[in-house]
């Protein structure tokens, strides 16, 4: 147990000391310094932060639980991200950076009006605090509890232990976001990212080594031969993630998440220039192709070890696999890696939520003349309030029939598809006006809640995303035509900032797209 605590506190303190050292000369008194890291981030730092903001315990637990139950088909959530990142690097991020925006809702005001900016800002904050953050906290608490078994140490129930762990993680994560802003988040994320890659790879490497009696490839072959149907990447039409969703709603979701989601794209907004922002997105795409080794493969190995033991509660499979294969002296390091993954997602999303509140709600609606000092002050206050809400909601995420990751994606659809449709309309379709965009936003929001949670239609929710996206555009075009705007959007007349694109972005982007397709060809 001593090695466990030494490994845990050693790595955790190292991250804190390193981050503090890197920020020792920074003064977070301006909104750009606090919310955009002083426009100083480079490609590798952006990529590290993006990956850690994306991957947390809802992936380690949720995705591995889903692959244990449903097979390798759920890899689509990961590898198709590379294509979305390429599109974002070539088309989205140059537009956003050249316009000099700080938040996604700010772009919507430039293109449409202030009302849409406020509505979307509120929806984004709600999606962060009510869906994403609570699931991140709860799944993190499950993993930390599985390593340290606090319920036994402190003689409390599992539920009480999870609540206390959620509270502790929430407080620690809040401190990064509140006191260091985006720069503290980005640097701590990069270091935790290295830890996650190393720690996460340890699990499948050790497991396959043991199964193959010293030969990892033999171990992988044994796992495959045990249940070859689990390695069917195409799957059946009624599977949890049918192959057909790649051509309906999945890519729309990926485009939103990697190209328009404030919690992710804010790292690119904090880049030194457009070249570094594009490099960050391409590097992230390359990393996403390797991530399934950490968040999909262990679930398949778990099925070999445990059969159908945890089929009714797949979110237990990853903690049990860790306990089975990881040497006890590495428990502490691994727990620190898990904590780092939780903290990185929590503090990143919290920083983005407070950014949206301060710049898109407080400064636009409450105090239009707020100084930078005042914005930073309210950024910290809003972080505290939003963190407390997320901590309060987290224990309610006690059980999800299809697993935590599936629940997260279903809830995300409430916000992502309506917002992505009006952003894409704003970038590419000059014909769509403000009234049309508002109609599309309202229709999409209502349509998804009605079809998914009230009518319970027998249509896969990712297909519903695609249907909703198409219907949103039909509504937007029809309304824009019926109610033409007298005023042409100023967005198209604005002079864009001088920014030079990365010359190699299309070449490296093409390589990533090719590798993504190759993965499907090789595994089909």
Short mmCIF file of N, CA, C and O in Angstrom, two decimals, residues 110-155:
data_model
loop_
_atom_site.label_atom_id
_atom_site.label_comp_id
_atom_site.label_asym_id
_atom_site.label_seq_id
_atom_site.Cartn_x
_atom_site.Cartn_y
_atom_site.Cartn_z
N UNK A 110 -21.70 37.49 -34.71
CA UNK A 110 -21.16 38.16 -35.90
C UNK A 110 -21.95 37.77 -37.15
O UNK A 110 -22.18 38.57 -38.03
N UNK A 111 -22.36 36.50 -37.18
CA UNK A 111 -23.06 36.00 -38.37
C UNK A 111 -24.56 36.28 -38.33
O UNK A 111 -25.18 36.59 -39.34
N UNK A 112 -25.17 36.14 -37.13
CA UNK A 112 -26.62 36.31 -37.01
C UNK A 112 -26.96 37.50 -36.11
O UNK A 112 -27.03 38.62 -36.57
N UNK A 113 -27.17 37.25 -34.81
CA UNK A 113 -27.44 38.37 -33.91
C UNK A 113 -27.11 38.00 -32.46
O UNK A 113 -26.75 36.86 -32.15
N UNK A 114 -27.25 38.99 -31.56
CA UNK A 114 -26.91 38.78 -30.16
C UNK A 114 -27.80 37.79 -29.44
O UNK A 114 -27.37 37.11 -28.50
N UNK A 115 -29.06 37.67 -29.87
CA UNK A 115 -29.99 36.76 -29.22
C UNK A 115 -29.54 35.31 -29.40
O UNK A 115 -29.56 34.51 -28.46
N UNK A 116 -29.13 34.97 -30.63
CA UNK A 116 -28.64 33.61 -30.89
C UNK A 116 -27.38 33.34 -30.06
O UNK A 116 -27.20 32.25 -29.52
N UNK A 117 -26.54 34.36 -29.95
CA UNK A 117 -25.33 34.20 -29.13
C UNK A 117 -25.69 33.84 -27.69
O UNK A 117 -25.12 32.91 -27.12
N UNK A 118 -26.65 34.55 -27.11
CA UNK A 118 -27.04 34.31 -25.72
C UNK A 118 -27.71 32.94 -25.55
O UNK A 118 -27.43 32.23 -24.58
N UNK A 119 -28.58 32.58 -26.49
CA UNK A 119 -29.28 31.28 -26.41
C UNK A 119 -28.29 30.13 -26.47
O UNK A 119 -28.32 29.21 -25.65
N UNK A 120 -27.38 30.18 -27.44
CA UNK A 120 -26.40 29.10 -27.60
C UNK A 120 -25.44 29.06 -26.41
O UNK A 120 -25.06 27.98 -25.95
N UNK A 121 -25.07 30.24 -25.90
CA UNK A 121 -24.19 30.28 -24.73
C UNK A 121 -24.84 29.56 -23.55
O UNK A 121 -24.20 28.76 -22.84
N UNK A 122 -26.13 29.80 -23.35
CA UNK A 122 -26.85 29.14 -22.26
C UNK A 122 -26.94 27.63 -22.49
O UNK A 122 -26.74 26.84 -21.56
N UNK A 123 -27.22 27.23 -23.73
CA UNK A 123 -27.31 25.80 -24.05
C UNK A 123 -25.97 25.10 -23.83
O UNK A 123 -25.91 23.99 -23.30
N UNK A 124 -24.88 25.76 -24.25
CA UNK A 124 -23.56 25.16 -24.08
C UNK A 124 -23.21 25.00 -22.60
O UNK A 124 -22.71 23.95 -22.19
N UNK A 125 -23.48 26.03 -21.82
CA UNK A 125 -23.21 25.94 -20.37
C UNK A 125 -24.03 24.81 -19.76
O UNK A 125 -23.53 24.05 -18.91
N UNK A 126 -25.27 24.68 -20.18
CA UNK A 126 -26.13 23.61 -19.65
C UNK A 126 -25.58 22.24 -20.02
O UNK A 126 -25.55 21.33 -19.19
N UNK A 127 -25.12 22.08 -21.28
CA UNK A 127 -24.59 20.79 -21.71
C UNK A 127 -23.35 20.42 -20.92
O UNK A 127 -23.13 19.24 -20.59
N UNK A 128 -22.51 21.41 -20.61
CA UNK A 128 -21.29 21.15 -19.86
C UNK A 128 -21.61 20.73 -18.42
O UNK A 128 -21.09 19.74 -17.91
N UNK A 129 -22.47 21.50 -17.78
CA UNK A 129 -22.68 21.35 -16.33
C UNK A 129 -23.66 20.24 -15.98
O UNK A 129 -23.53 19.60 -14.94
N UNK A 130 -24.64 20.00 -16.85
CA UNK A 130 -25.69 19.02 -16.51
C UNK A 130 -25.38 17.63 -17.06
O UNK A 130 -25.76 16.63 -16.46
N UNK A 131 -24.67 17.56 -18.19
CA UNK A 131 -24.40 16.23 -18.78
C UNK A 131 -22.93 15.81 -18.65
O UNK A 131 -22.62 14.80 -18.02
N UNK A 132 -22.02 16.58 -19.23
CA UNK A 132 -20.62 16.14 -19.32
C UNK A 132 -19.91 16.08 -17.97
O UNK A 132 -19.36 15.04 -17.59
N UNK A 133 -19.88 17.19 -17.25
CA UNK A 133 -19.10 17.23 -16.00
C UNK A 133 -19.56 16.21 -14.96
O UNK A 133 -18.73 15.54 -14.34
N UNK A 134 -20.87 16.05 -14.71
CA UNK A 134 -21.29 15.05 -13.73
C UNK A 134 -20.86 13.63 -14.10
O UNK A 134 -20.44 12.85 -13.24
N UNK A 135 -20.94 13.27 -15.40
CA UNK A 135 -20.55 11.92 -15.83
C UNK A 135 -19.04 11.74 -15.68
O UNK A 135 -18.56 10.68 -15.27
N UNK A 136 -18.27 12.79 -15.99
CA UNK A 136 -16.82 12.73 -15.80
C UNK A 136 -16.48 12.52 -14.32
O UNK A 136 -15.65 11.67 -13.97
N UNK A 137 -17.12 13.27 -13.45
CA UNK A 137 -16.85 13.15 -12.01
C UNK A 137 -17.24 11.78 -11.48
O UNK A 137 -16.49 11.15 -10.73
N UNK A 138 -18.41 11.30 -11.86
CA UNK A 138 -18.90 10.02 -11.34
C UNK A 138 -18.04 8.86 -11.82
O UNK A 138 -17.67 7.98 -11.02
N UNK A 139 -17.70 8.84 -13.11
CA UNK A 139 -16.88 7.75 -13.63
C UNK A 139 -15.47 7.79 -13.03
O UNK A 139 -14.86 6.75 -12.77
N UNK A 140 -14.96 9.01 -12.79
CA UNK A 140 -13.66 9.14 -12.14
C UNK A 140 -13.69 8.59 -10.73
O UNK A 140 -12.75 7.91 -10.28
N UNK A 141 -14.76 8.88 -10.02
CA UNK A 141 -14.91 8.39 -8.64
C UNK A 141 -14.95 6.87 -8.60
O UNK A 141 -14.37 6.24 -7.71
N UNK A 142 -15.62 6.25 -9.59
CA UNK A 142 -15.68 4.78 -9.66
C UNK A 142 -14.28 4.20 -9.78
O UNK A 142 -13.91 3.24 -9.08
N UNK A 143 -13.46 4.79 -10.65
CA UNK A 143 -12.12 4.26 -10.88
C UNK A 143 -11.20 4.47 -9.68
O UNK A 143 -10.44 3.57 -9.30
N UNK A 144 -11.26 5.65 -9.08
CA UNK A 144 -10.43 5.94 -7.90
C UNK A 144 -10.82 5.02 -6.75
O UNK A 144 -9.97 4.46 -6.05
N UNK A 145 -12.11 4.83 -6.54
CA UNK A 145 -12.61 3.94 -5.49
C UNK A 145 -12.15 2.51 -5.72
O UNK A 145 -11.80 1.78 -4.77
N UNK A 146 -12.13 2.10 -6.99
CA UNK A 146 -11.74 0.71 -7.29
C UNK A 146 -10.27 0.45 -6.95
O UNK A 146 -9.90 -0.68 -6.62
N UNK A 147 -9.43 1.49 -7.04
CA UNK A 147 -8.01 1.33 -6.73
C UNK A 147 -7.74 1.39 -5.23
O UNK A 147 -7.05 0.56 -4.66
N UNK A 148 -8.32 2.39 -4.57
CA UNK A 148 -8.01 2.62 -3.16
C UNK A 148 -9.00 1.98 -2.18
O UNK A 148 -8.69 1.83 -1.00
N UNK A 149 -10.21 1.65 -2.67
CA UNK A 149 -11.22 1.02 -1.82
C UNK A 149 -11.47 1.84 -0.54
O UNK A 149 -11.42 1.34 0.59
N UNK A 150 -11.75 3.13 -0.75
CA UNK A 150 -11.96 4.04 0.39
C UNK A 150 -13.13 3.61 1.26
O UNK A 150 -13.14 3.87 2.46
N UNK A 151 -14.12 2.97 0.66
CA UNK A 151 -15.29 2.55 1.45
C UNK A 151 -14.88 1.59 2.56
O UNK A 151 -15.41 1.66 3.68
N UNK A 152 -13.92 0.70 2.27
CA UNK A 152 -13.44 -0.23 3.29
C UNK A 152 -12.51 0.46 4.28
O UNK A 152 -12.58 0.23 5.49
N UNK A 153 -11.64 1.35 3.77
CA UNK A 153 -10.68 2.04 4.64
C UNK A 153 -11.39 2.90 5.67
O UNK A 153 -11.04 2.92 6.86
N UNK A 154 -12.42 3.65 5.24
CA UNK A 154 -13.11 4.58 6.13
C UNK A 154 -14.43 4.02 6.68
O UNK A 154 -15.19 4.74 7.33
N UNK A 155 -14.69 2.74 6.34
CA UNK A 155 -15.87 2.06 6.86
C UNK A 155 -17.17 2.81 6.54
O UNK A 155 -17.98 3.11 7.41
#
